[in-house]
Structures are given as structure tokens and as C-alpha cells.
mmCIF file of C-alpha atoms in Angstrom:
data_model
loop_
_atom_site.group_PDB
_atom_site.id
_atom_site.type_symbol
_atom_site.label_atom_id
_atom_site.label_comp_id
_atom_site.label_asym_id
_atom_site.label_seq_id
_atom_site.Cartn_x
_atom_site.Cartn_y
_atom_site.Cartn_z
ATOM 1 C CA MET A 927 0.000 0.000 0.000
ATOM 2 C CA ARG A 928 1.313 3.476 -0.829
ATOM 3 C CA LYS A 929 2.961 5.114 2.170
ATOM 4 C CA SER A 930 3.998 8.401 0.643
ATOM 5 C CA ALA A 931 1.992 11.295 -0.740
ATOM 6 C CA ARG A 932 2.676 13.679 -3.578
ATOM 7 C CA TYR A 933 3.821 17.048 -2.400
ATOM 8 C CA SER A 934 6.082 19.571 -3.962
ATOM 9 C CA THR A 935 9.815 19.474 -3.456
ATOM 10 C CA LEU A 936 11.384 22.813 -2.706
ATOM 11 C CA ALA A 937 14.119 24.114 -4.957
ATOM 12 C CA ALA A 938 17.655 23.115 -4.100
ATOM 13 C CA ALA A 939 18.873 26.710 -4.004
ATOM 14 C CA GLY A 940 21.022 27.344 -0.992
ATOM 15 C CA LEU A 941 22.465 23.848 -0.891
ATOM 16 C CA LEU A 942 26.113 23.447 -1.624
ATOM 17 C CA ALA A 943 26.278 22.711 -5.356
ATOM 18 C CA LEU A 944 28.592 19.954 -6.370
ATOM 19 C CA SER A 945 31.115 21.280 -8.824
ATOM 20 C CA SER A 946 31.337 17.936 -10.558
ATOM 21 C CA LEU A 947 30.127 14.381 -10.193
ATOM 22 C CA THR A 948 32.853 11.869 -9.548
ATOM 23 C CA ALA A 949 32.256 9.162 -12.120
ATOM 24 C CA CYS A 950 33.761 6.304 -10.115
ATOM 25 C CA ALA A 951 36.363 5.380 -7.581
ATOM 26 C CA ASN A 952 38.476 3.359 -9.958
ATOM 27 C CA ASP A 953 38.795 2.143 -13.542
ATOM 28 C CA ALA A 954 36.959 -1.115 -13.004
ATOM 29 C CA ALA A 955 34.047 0.649 -11.378
ATOM 30 C CA SER A 956 34.039 3.298 -14.088
ATOM 31 C CA THR A 957 33.693 0.683 -16.787
ATOM 32 C CA ALA A 958 31.046 -1.310 -14.961
ATOM 33 C CA SER A 959 29.018 1.697 -13.858
ATOM 34 C CA THR A 960 28.379 3.095 -17.307
ATOM 35 C CA GLY A 961 25.469 0.796 -18.075
ATOM 36 C CA SER A 962 24.591 -0.844 -21.391
ATOM 37 C CA GLY A 963 23.885 2.396 -23.233
ATOM 38 C CA LYS A 964 20.403 1.096 -24.030
ATOM 39 C CA GLY A 965 17.077 1.650 -22.319
ATOM 40 C CA THR A 966 15.786 4.342 -19.962
ATOM 41 C CA LYS A 967 18.656 6.444 -18.617
ATOM 42 C CA VAL A 968 18.904 6.813 -14.836
ATOM 43 C CA LYS A 969 21.737 8.306 -12.792
ATOM 44 C CA ILE A 970 22.228 7.028 -9.252
ATOM 45 C CA MET A 971 24.727 8.502 -6.804
ATOM 46 C CA VAL A 972 26.186 6.068 -4.282
ATOM 47 C CA GLY A 973 27.744 7.142 -0.999
ATOM 48 C CA GLY A 974 30.844 5.061 -1.732
ATOM 49 C CA LEU A 975 30.543 2.422 -4.455
ATOM 50 C CA ASP A 976 33.215 0.170 -2.950
ATOM 51 C CA LYS A 977 31.632 0.086 0.524
ATOM 52 C CA VAL A 978 30.122 -3.297 1.323
ATOM 53 C CA ILE A 979 27.022 -1.646 2.850
ATOM 54 C CA TYR A 980 26.191 -0.310 -0.640
ATOM 55 C CA LEU A 981 27.248 -3.477 -2.453
ATOM 56 C CA PRO A 982 23.792 -4.122 -4.028
ATOM 57 C CA ALA A 983 24.236 -1.104 -6.312
ATOM 58 C CA MET A 984 27.270 -2.402 -8.197
ATOM 59 C CA LEU A 985 26.213 -6.033 -7.852
ATOM 60 C CA THR A 986 22.917 -5.311 -9.610
ATOM 61 C CA GLN A 987 24.887 -3.778 -12.460
ATOM 62 C CA ARG A 988 27.273 -6.734 -12.625
ATOM 63 C CA LEU A 989 24.449 -9.286 -12.582
ATOM 64 C CA GLY A 990 22.821 -7.573 -15.538
ATOM 65 C CA TYR A 991 19.541 -6.944 -13.766
ATOM 66 C CA PHE A 992 19.317 -3.282 -14.777
ATOM 67 C CA ASP A 993 19.732 -4.281 -18.418
ATOM 68 C CA ALA A 994 17.118 -6.996 -18.015
ATOM 69 C CA GLU A 995 14.625 -4.360 -16.879
ATOM 70 C CA GLY A 996 15.381 -2.156 -19.879
ATOM 71 C CA LEU A 997 17.330 0.403 -17.857
ATOM 72 C CA ASN A 998 20.580 2.205 -18.642
ATOM 73 C CA VAL A 999 21.795 2.955 -15.119
ATOM 74 C CA GLU A 1000 24.878 5.065 -14.536
ATOM 75 C CA LEU A 1001 26.326 4.596 -11.074
ATOM 76 C CA LEU A 1002 28.280 7.533 -9.685
ATOM 77 C CA THR A 1003 30.120 7.747 -6.398
ATOM 78 C CA GLU A 1004 30.776 10.247 -3.629
ATOM 79 C CA PRO A 1005 32.792 9.343 -0.536
ATOM 80 C CA ALA A 1006 30.041 10.264 1.945
ATOM 81 C CA GLY A 1007 26.297 9.840 2.053
ATOM 82 C CA VAL A 1008 25.627 13.490 2.765
ATOM 83 C CA GLN A 1009 27.368 14.448 -0.494
ATOM 84 C CA ALA A 1010 25.316 11.877 -2.380
ATOM 85 C CA GLU A 1011 22.217 13.379 -0.779
ATOM 86 C CA THR A 1012 23.210 16.838 -1.999
ATOM 87 C CA ALA A 1013 23.530 15.571 -5.567
ATOM 88 C CA LEU A 1014 19.990 14.207 -5.406
ATOM 89 C CA VAL A 1015 18.357 17.322 -3.993
ATOM 90 C CA ALA A 1016 20.266 19.471 -6.473
ATOM 91 C CA GLY A 1017 18.703 17.432 -9.277
ATOM 92 C CA GLN A 1018 22.002 16.109 -10.623
ATOM 93 C CA VAL A 1019 20.910 12.483 -10.205
ATOM 94 C CA GLN A 1020 17.557 10.708 -10.052
ATOM 95 C CA GLY A 1021 18.363 8.470 -7.106
ATOM 96 C CA THR A 1022 20.764 8.002 -4.223
ATOM 97 C CA VAL A 1023 21.981 4.807 -2.632
ATOM 98 C CA GLY A 1024 22.565 5.942 0.912
ATOM 99 C CA PHE A 1025 21.193 5.788 4.431
ATOM 100 C CA TYR A 1026 17.447 5.993 4.976
ATOM 101 C CA ASP A 1027 17.939 8.402 7.903
ATOM 102 C CA HIS A 1028 18.622 11.221 5.416
ATOM 103 C CA THR A 1029 14.964 11.131 4.373
ATOM 104 C CA LEU A 1030 13.896 12.185 7.876
ATOM 105 C CA ASP A 1031 16.522 14.884 8.129
ATOM 106 C CA LEU A 1032 15.568 16.255 4.710
ATOM 107 C CA GLN A 1033 11.878 16.351 5.595
ATOM 108 C CA THR A 1034 12.646 18.781 8.428
ATOM 109 C CA LYS A 1035 14.269 21.004 5.788
ATOM 110 C CA GLY A 1036 11.218 20.940 3.535
ATOM 111 C CA LYS A 1037 12.525 18.314 1.099
ATOM 112 C CA ALA A 1038 10.203 15.473 0.069
ATOM 113 C CA VAL A 1039 12.398 12.401 -0.327
ATOM 114 C CA GLU A 1040 11.491 8.740 0.161
ATOM 115 C CA SER A 1041 13.108 5.318 0.236
ATOM 116 C CA VAL A 1042 11.670 3.098 -2.491
ATOM 117 C CA VAL A 1043 13.587 -0.100 -1.663
ATOM 118 C CA GLN A 1044 15.312 -0.926 1.607
ATOM 119 C CA PHE A 1045 18.553 -2.895 1.346
ATOM 120 C CA SER A 1046 19.209 -3.297 5.048
ATOM 121 C CA GLN A 1047 17.879 -3.815 8.545
ATOM 122 C CA ALA A 1048 21.027 -2.769 10.414
ATOM 123 C CA PRO A 1049 23.543 0.073 9.940
ATOM 124 C CA GLY A 1050 26.475 -2.104 8.894
ATOM 125 C CA GLU A 1051 28.644 0.390 10.776
ATOM 126 C CA VAL A 1052 31.385 -0.351 13.288
ATOM 127 C CA GLU A 1053 32.853 1.943 15.915
ATOM 128 C CA VAL A 1054 36.545 1.106 16.122
ATOM 129 C CA VAL A 1055 39.250 2.429 18.423
ATOM 130 C CA SER A 1056 42.936 2.656 17.646
ATOM 131 C CA THR A 1057 45.187 0.065 19.213
ATOM 132 C CA LYS A 1058 46.912 2.869 21.127
ATOM 133 C CA ALA A 1059 43.657 4.275 22.536
ATOM 134 C CA ALA A 1060 41.980 0.925 23.207
ATOM 135 C CA GLY A 1061 42.901 1.034 26.885
ATOM 136 C CA ASP A 1062 41.276 4.454 27.337
ATOM 137 C CA ILE A 1063 38.125 3.841 25.285
ATOM 138 C CA THR A 1064 36.299 0.740 26.442
ATOM 139 C CA SER A 1065 32.767 1.977 25.691
ATOM 140 C CA PRO A 1066 31.069 5.067 24.240
ATOM 141 C CA LYS A 1067 31.055 6.431 27.806
ATOM 142 C CA ASP A 1068 34.735 7.197 27.207
ATOM 143 C CA PHE A 1069 34.163 9.415 24.151
ATOM 144 C CA LYS A 1070 34.613 12.609 26.161
ATOM 145 C CA GLY A 1071 37.659 14.555 25.017
ATOM 146 C CA LYS A 1072 38.363 12.158 22.154
ATOM 147 C CA LYS A 1073 38.773 12.725 18.412
ATOM 148 C CA LEU A 1074 36.381 10.444 16.567
ATOM 149 C CA GLY A 1075 36.507 9.822 12.839
ATOM 150 C CA ILE A 1076 33.435 10.077 10.608
ATOM 151 C CA THR A 1077 33.099 10.166 6.835
ATOM 152 C CA SER A 1078 31.905 13.773 6.859
ATOM 153 C CA LEU A 1079 29.857 16.182 8.943
ATOM 154 C CA GLY A 1080 26.145 15.530 8.525
ATOM 155 C CA SER A 1081 26.757 11.954 7.383
ATOM 156 C CA SER A 1082 25.112 8.892 8.898
ATOM 157 C CA THR A 1083 28.391 8.022 10.626
ATOM 158 C CA ASP A 1084 28.146 11.466 12.225
ATOM 159 C CA PHE A 1085 24.528 10.793 13.264
ATOM 160 C CA LEU A 1086 25.260 7.398 14.781
ATOM 161 C CA THR A 1087 28.397 8.553 16.601
ATOM 162 C CA LYS A 1088 26.424 11.353 18.226
ATOM 163 C CA TYR A 1089 23.699 8.942 19.277
ATOM 164 C CA LEU A 1090 26.135 6.486 20.852
ATOM 165 C CA ALA A 1091 27.663 9.381 22.791
ATOM 166 C CA VAL A 1092 24.376 10.856 24.009
ATOM 167 C CA LYS A 1093 22.962 7.425 24.886
ATOM 168 C CA ASN A 1094 25.996 6.864 27.094
ATOM 169 C CA GLY A 1095 25.926 10.217 28.862
ATOM 170 C CA VAL A 1096 28.399 12.135 26.700
ATOM 171 C CA LYS A 1097 27.334 15.454 25.183
ATOM 172 C CA VAL A 1098 27.981 16.006 21.484
ATOM 173 C CA SER A 1099 30.063 19.022 22.485
ATOM 174 C CA ASP A 1100 32.310 16.828 24.626
ATOM 175 C CA PHE A 1101 34.123 15.117 21.749
ATOM 176 C CA SER A 1102 35.544 16.190 18.399
ATOM 177 C CA PRO A 1103 34.163 14.661 15.195
ATOM 178 C CA VAL A 1104 36.839 14.542 12.493
ATOM 179 C CA ALA A 1105 35.942 14.072 8.824
ATOM 180 C CA VAL A 1106 38.383 11.468 7.511
ATOM 181 C CA GLY A 1107 36.357 9.685 4.849
ATOM 182 C CA ALA A 1108 36.699 5.920 4.561
ATOM 183 C CA GLY A 1109 39.192 3.399 3.263
ATOM 184 C CA ALA A 1110 42.859 4.391 3.216
ATOM 185 C CA THR A 1111 42.275 7.890 4.637
ATOM 186 C CA PHE A 1112 40.424 6.474 7.641
ATOM 187 C CA VAL A 1113 43.060 3.806 8.286
ATOM 188 C CA SER A 1114 45.865 6.358 7.975
ATOM 189 C CA ALA A 1115 44.166 8.757 10.419
ATOM 190 C CA LEU A 1116 43.811 5.926 12.911
ATOM 191 C CA GLN A 1117 47.440 4.825 12.558
ATOM 192 C CA GLN A 1118 48.836 8.352 12.765
ATOM 193 C CA GLY A 1119 46.800 9.304 15.825
ATOM 194 C CA SER A 1120 44.758 11.963 14.029
ATOM 195 C CA ILE A 1121 41.731 10.189 15.501
ATOM 196 C CA ASP A 1122 41.379 8.007 18.594
ATOM 197 C CA GLY A 1123 38.613 5.972 17.041
ATOM 198 C CA GLY A 1124 35.799 6.325 14.585
ATOM 199 C CA MET A 1125 32.885 4.852 12.705
ATOM 200 C CA THR A 1126 33.355 3.048 9.427
ATOM 201 C CA THR A 1127 32.252 0.044 7.402
ATOM 202 C CA ASP A 1128 33.733 -2.897 5.566
ATOM 203 C CA PRO A 1129 36.066 -3.343 3.811
ATOM 204 C CA THR A 1130 37.744 -0.626 5.917
ATOM 205 C CA VAL A 1131 36.972 -2.539 9.130
ATOM 206 C CA ALA A 1132 38.555 -5.713 7.794
ATOM 207 C CA THR A 1133 41.672 -3.761 6.768
ATOM 208 C CA ILE A 1134 41.995 -2.159 10.217
ATOM 209 C CA LEU A 1135 41.766 -5.511 11.965
ATOM 210 C CA ASP A 1136 44.181 -7.123 9.517
ATOM 211 C CA LYS A 1137 46.744 -4.368 10.057
ATOM 212 C CA LYS A 1138 46.115 -4.507 13.818
ATOM 213 C CA ALA A 1139 45.569 -0.758 13.660
ATOM 214 C CA GLY A 1140 42.490 -0.894 15.861
ATOM 215 C CA LYS A 1141 39.828 -2.909 17.633
ATOM 216 C CA VAL A 1142 36.049 -3.174 17.394
ATOM 217 C CA LEU A 1143 34.186 -1.235 20.083
ATOM 218 C CA VAL A 1144 30.578 -1.344 18.809
ATOM 219 C CA ASP A 1145 29.545 -3.709 16.014
ATOM 220 C CA MET A 1146 26.310 -2.863 14.164
ATOM 221 C CA ARG A 1147 26.710 -5.151 11.177
ATOM 222 C CA THR A 1148 23.956 -7.529 12.302
ATOM 223 C CA PRO A 1149 20.339 -7.099 13.436
ATOM 224 C CA GLU A 1150 21.449 -8.274 16.891
ATOM 225 C CA GLY A 1151 24.179 -5.642 16.979
ATOM 226 C CA SER A 1152 21.701 -2.967 15.910
ATOM 227 C CA GLN A 1153 19.261 -4.041 18.633
ATOM 228 C CA LYS A 1154 21.967 -3.895 21.291
ATOM 229 C CA ALA A 1155 23.413 -0.521 20.262
ATOM 230 C CA LEU A 1156 20.318 1.287 19.010
ATOM 231 C CA GLY A 1157 17.367 -0.487 20.569
ATOM 232 C CA GLY A 1158 15.838 -1.880 17.400
ATOM 233 C CA PRO A 1159 16.261 -2.509 13.667
ATOM 234 C CA TYR A 1160 17.950 0.388 11.907
ATOM 235 C CA PRO A 1161 17.145 0.523 8.186
ATOM 236 C CA SER A 1162 20.186 2.085 6.594
ATOM 237 C CA SER A 1163 21.312 1.529 2.994
ATOM 238 C CA SER A 1164 18.486 2.081 0.556
ATOM 239 C CA LEU A 1165 17.576 3.650 -2.757
ATOM 240 C CA TYR A 1166 15.908 6.963 -2.001
ATOM 241 C CA MET A 1167 14.528 9.461 -4.493
ATOM 242 C CA GLN A 1168 12.638 12.748 -4.588
ATOM 243 C CA THR A 1169 8.932 12.090 -4.092
ATOM 244 C CA ASP A 1170 7.887 14.247 -7.035
ATOM 245 C CA TRP A 1171 10.205 12.297 -9.339
ATOM 246 C CA VAL A 1172 8.889 8.967 -8.035
ATOM 247 C CA ASN A 1173 5.285 10.007 -8.607
ATOM 248 C CA GLY A 1174 6.081 11.150 -12.140
ATOM 249 C CA HIS A 1175 8.150 8.110 -13.159
ATOM 250 C CA LYS A 1176 6.496 5.121 -11.507
ATOM 251 C CA ASP A 1177 7.289 2.730 -14.338
ATOM 252 C CA THR A 1178 11.008 3.504 -14.151
ATOM 253 C CA VAL A 1179 11.021 3.304 -10.354
ATOM 254 C CA GLN A 1180 9.305 -0.076 -10.499
ATOM 255 C CA LYS A 1181 11.955 -1.393 -12.857
ATOM 256 C CA LEU A 1182 14.723 -0.153 -10.559
ATOM 257 C CA VAL A 1183 13.103 -1.796 -7.555
ATOM 258 C CA ASN A 1184 12.544 -5.029 -9.492
ATOM 259 C CA ALA A 1185 16.265 -5.136 -10.284
ATOM 260 C CA PHE A 1186 17.355 -4.456 -6.719
ATOM 261 C CA VAL A 1187 14.949 -6.990 -5.209
ATOM 262 C CA LYS A 1188 16.311 -9.623 -7.600
ATOM 263 C CA THR A 1189 19.810 -8.788 -6.362
ATOM 264 C CA LEU A 1190 18.842 -9.008 -2.681
ATOM 265 C CA LYS A 1191 17.278 -12.422 -3.297
ATOM 266 C CA TRP A 1192 20.382 -13.511 -5.219
ATOM 267 C CA MET A 1193 22.594 -12.402 -2.331
ATOM 268 C CA SER A 1194 20.513 -14.410 0.146
ATOM 269 C CA THR A 1195 21.205 -17.629 -1.765
ATOM 270 C CA HIS A 1196 24.892 -17.151 -2.590
ATOM 271 C CA SER A 1197 28.053 -17.188 -0.496
ATOM 272 C CA ALA A 1198 30.264 -14.223 0.280
ATOM 273 C CA ALA A 1199 32.919 -15.721 -2.011
ATOM 274 C CA GLU A 1200 30.431 -15.939 -4.880
ATOM 275 C CA ILE A 1201 29.357 -12.345 -4.279
ATOM 276 C CA ALA A 1202 32.963 -11.151 -4.128
ATOM 277 C CA ALA A 1203 33.690 -12.882 -7.434
ATOM 278 C CA LYS A 1204 31.014 -10.785 -9.147
ATOM 279 C CA MET A 1205 32.416 -7.462 -7.968
ATOM 280 C CA PRO A 1206 35.122 -5.390 -9.740
ATOM 281 C CA ALA A 1207 38.493 -7.051 -9.115
ATOM 282 C CA ASP A 1208 40.125 -3.976 -7.597
ATOM 283 C CA TYR A 1209 37.496 -3.723 -4.840
ATOM 284 C CA ALA A 1210 39.517 -6.480 -3.149
ATOM 285 C CA GLN A 1211 42.622 -4.249 -3.166
ATOM 286 C CA GLY A 1212 44.827 -7.231 -3.852
ATOM 287 C CA ASP A 1213 43.463 -9.422 -1.048
ATOM 288 C CA LYS A 1214 40.507 -11.545 -2.165
ATOM 289 C CA ASP A 1215 40.306 -13.457 1.110
ATOM 290 C CA LEU A 1216 40.133 -10.289 3.190
ATOM 291 C CA TYR A 1217 37.502 -8.793 0.886
ATOM 292 C CA THR A 1218 35.436 -11.975 1.100
ATOM 293 C CA GLN A 1219 35.689 -11.842 4.888
ATOM 294 C CA SER A 1220 34.461 -8.256 4.883
ATOM 295 C CA ILE A 1221 31.387 -9.322 2.900
ATOM 296 C CA THR A 1222 30.806 -12.261 5.246
ATOM 297 C CA SER A 1223 30.818 -9.930 8.247
ATOM 298 C CA THR A 1224 28.370 -7.494 6.669
ATOM 299 C CA LEU A 1225 25.922 -9.843 4.907
ATOM 300 C CA PRO A 1226 23.582 -10.194 7.939
ATOM 301 C CA MET A 1227 22.569 -6.537 7.597
ATOM 302 C CA PHE A 1228 20.807 -7.038 4.260
ATOM 303 C CA THR A 1229 17.141 -7.780 3.703
ATOM 304 C CA ASP A 1230 16.186 -10.455 1.165
ATOM 305 C CA ASP A 1231 13.097 -8.675 -0.147
ATOM 306 C CA GLY A 1232 13.716 -4.908 -0.008
ATOM 307 C CA VAL A 1233 10.901 -4.361 2.502
ATOM 308 C CA MET A 1234 11.220 -1.764 5.253
ATOM 309 C CA PRO A 1235 11.776 -3.661 8.528
ATOM 310 C CA GLU A 1236 8.960 -3.374 11.048
ATOM 311 C CA ASN A 1237 9.572 -0.571 13.567
ATOM 312 C CA GLY A 1238 12.672 0.452 11.630
ATOM 313 C CA PRO A 1239 11.562 4.038 10.884
ATOM 314 C CA GLU A 1240 10.624 4.516 14.538
ATOM 315 C CA THR A 1241 14.103 3.416 15.655
ATOM 316 C CA VAL A 1242 15.713 5.844 13.226
ATOM 317 C CA GLU A 1243 13.525 8.702 14.458
ATOM 318 C CA LYS A 1244 14.389 7.876 18.077
ATOM 319 C CA VAL A 1245 18.100 7.868 17.286
ATOM 320 C CA LEU A 1246 17.975 11.207 15.449
ATOM 321 C CA LYS A 1247 15.808 12.840 18.119
ATOM 322 C CA ALA A 1248 18.485 12.155 20.715
ATOM 323 C CA PHE A 1249 20.726 14.896 19.288
ATOM 324 C CA ASN A 1250 19.155 16.481 16.187
ATOM 325 C CA THR A 1251 17.296 19.648 17.136
ATOM 326 C CA ASN A 1252 15.549 19.758 13.752
ATOM 327 C CA ILE A 1253 13.990 16.351 14.436
ATOM 328 C CA GLN A 1254 13.256 17.289 18.039
ATOM 329 C CA ASN A 1255 11.320 20.364 16.981
ATOM 330 C CA THR A 1256 9.453 18.860 14.036
ATOM 331 C CA ASP A 1257 6.660 16.315 13.779
ATOM 332 C CA VAL A 1258 8.164 14.034 11.147
ATOM 333 C CA ASP A 1259 5.617 12.128 9.078
ATOM 334 C CA LEU A 1260 7.371 8.775 8.810
ATOM 335 C CA SER A 1261 4.832 7.513 6.258
ATOM 336 C CA LYS A 1262 6.228 10.041 3.798
ATOM 337 C CA THR A 1263 9.847 8.927 4.222
ATOM 338 C CA TYR A 1264 9.390 5.580 2.484
ATOM 339 C CA THR A 1265 7.010 3.618 0.292
ATOM 340 C CA THR A 1266 6.373 -0.126 0.066
ATOM 341 C CA GLU A 1267 4.387 0.233 -3.153
ATOM 342 C CA PHE A 1268 7.178 -0.909 -5.445
ATOM 343 C CA VAL A 1269 8.665 -3.726 -3.356
ATOM 344 C CA GLU A 1270 5.189 -5.177 -2.898
ATOM 345 C CA ALA A 1271 4.709 -5.159 -6.669
ATOM 346 C CA ALA A 1272 8.186 -6.666 -7.167
ATOM 347 C CA LYS A 1273 7.152 -9.723 -5.156
#
């Protein structure tokens, strides 16, 4: 049943315009992300194409499911979800693969955006601490006075770090968030002491553990980990789009959702090694076993049908309300932040 209503999206004036769209993180991704060149053209910005939490985007391309639906999908990448969000609201892309929580935050700013297919039921994020600081940071209660890495300010890693702090009695003003991105820049910041810890995802987590550069403090890669840290399921990676665009292009949206649901079902019946084998070779960064392990660790976060997990939106709202004054002062209509119309039809 439709859970979102048509209402006008405000102009993107005033948002930071992206000077250019980064085509892809590497040559393999660039080649694979171009699409077949045939069918309905759609641009999708991903908050980090090589992150395992957003793996369904590239995997759908590699499996040929976009082509099968008659779509010519171009996958673009930005290192942080908040930058991918900006590209969507600015009208530079038709969809964003990023965290669902941005739809709530955007609603408080007058932007009508909704998730049309939900990839996950847990954040897939991990709070790590450097090996050097591990003795001083044994729980989020110890965040006070520390430098904590996030992908960027306003990102979902920023949101979740703030929640873990507030939940454990630490004010957001008591620690310093440091934007260090993900991958090599995050690992380097941890090793050099630029940050004491931080929130990141696989394959960065797997690399940190392999290099013995840090330890896991809070693991939210599974539904159980999400329940323990956040008090419930936390729908994170998703395909979200502007509501006006969805309402005006339902046939195209349905095809996109069909493709992604096929991928989620495929993932649920294949091993991490089989999934890794389908991805661009350089995503493994020269270590296939480590990359496969990173997928193994993160697989439990994914849904197998694209449906929004029950009580998921409420958990996200609770988390954001803990520190986000915009959410605290606004009555968010959760029914307008996602729709199940297309995943129901995809079944």
C-alpha cells in the first residue's frame, strides 16, 4: 500500500552545489558503472561504491539486472552519504543509494524524499578504536575529550556517533568529530593518531583488523548488533529518491526496484565468495580473502526482499531525536519517508 503522498519538493537553491560528479572510484568501477547504453537512462549517486554496505548497487549492475529491466543505469560515487544526498536534492541524479535516515533529516528542511527499496535492517557500521587508545576507550562512555573519525559532517556516521555518545551520557560538544572519509584515509588517520577511534564500514573494518591498527568497540553489522546498540532494527542503505520524481516516473522506479529486489534475493542464496567474485576485481585491493571476509561480516545486515523492517523508521527517528534539534522540533511524518508500493509489486 502506498505510504507516501505527492507534495512539492522545494528548490535546491542554498544547498552546496557539487562542482562535478565523480564518475567512479576506480577504472573497473568506471567501466562497470556506465550501463549498457540502451534503455531508460537513470543516474544514481552512491555514498561510496566500494563500501560493502552499498554493495547491491554495483552487484545489480554486474548481474545484468538493470539491463534486463530495460534500464541504462549510470552509477556515480561520492565518498560520503551526505554528499550523495546533496547531488539528489540538487537534481544532478535521479536516485541516491545511501542511508534511509537522510529522508527524515531532509523532511525537516522541507525536502520530500522517500526510500523506495530498503537494502538493510542494520547500519552495517562499526565503531573502532585505535590500538593505542583501546585502553582508554572501552565503551562510548569514554568518548569525552576524544577525536572520533566520521566520513563527513552531517553523514550517517556522524549521526550514529552522536547517538552512541548521548545514549551513554556524553554530550555532542564533549568530543571532536573529524571528517576522515573511509578506506585508506580512515586507516591512515587511525594509525597516525589523528583520531582516537571512529565509525566506518567494511572493507575498511577488515583492513583495520588485519593491520592490527584498531579494535572493534561497537559492532552494528547484524540485526542483533543494531538491537543492542540502538534499541531496534535500523534501516540504513536504501535507494531513495525525490517524491515528485517517483510520482512522475512510476514505471522507471518499479523497474529499478525489481532489479534491486532480484539482487537481494540472489545475495541471500549465494556465499560471500560468490558475491565477491562478481564485484570489480580492484574492490579487493589485492586481497581476495580479506575482501570476502568483509562481505561475510556485513551480509547479515541485508534484507532479502527490499521491505522496510517493522519498527525500523521509529528506531531511526528515536536515534535522530536524541541529538538532532531539527527532528526534536518537528513532527516528522514517517509515512512520507518511504514507500512499500514498489517492493510489494516486485514480489
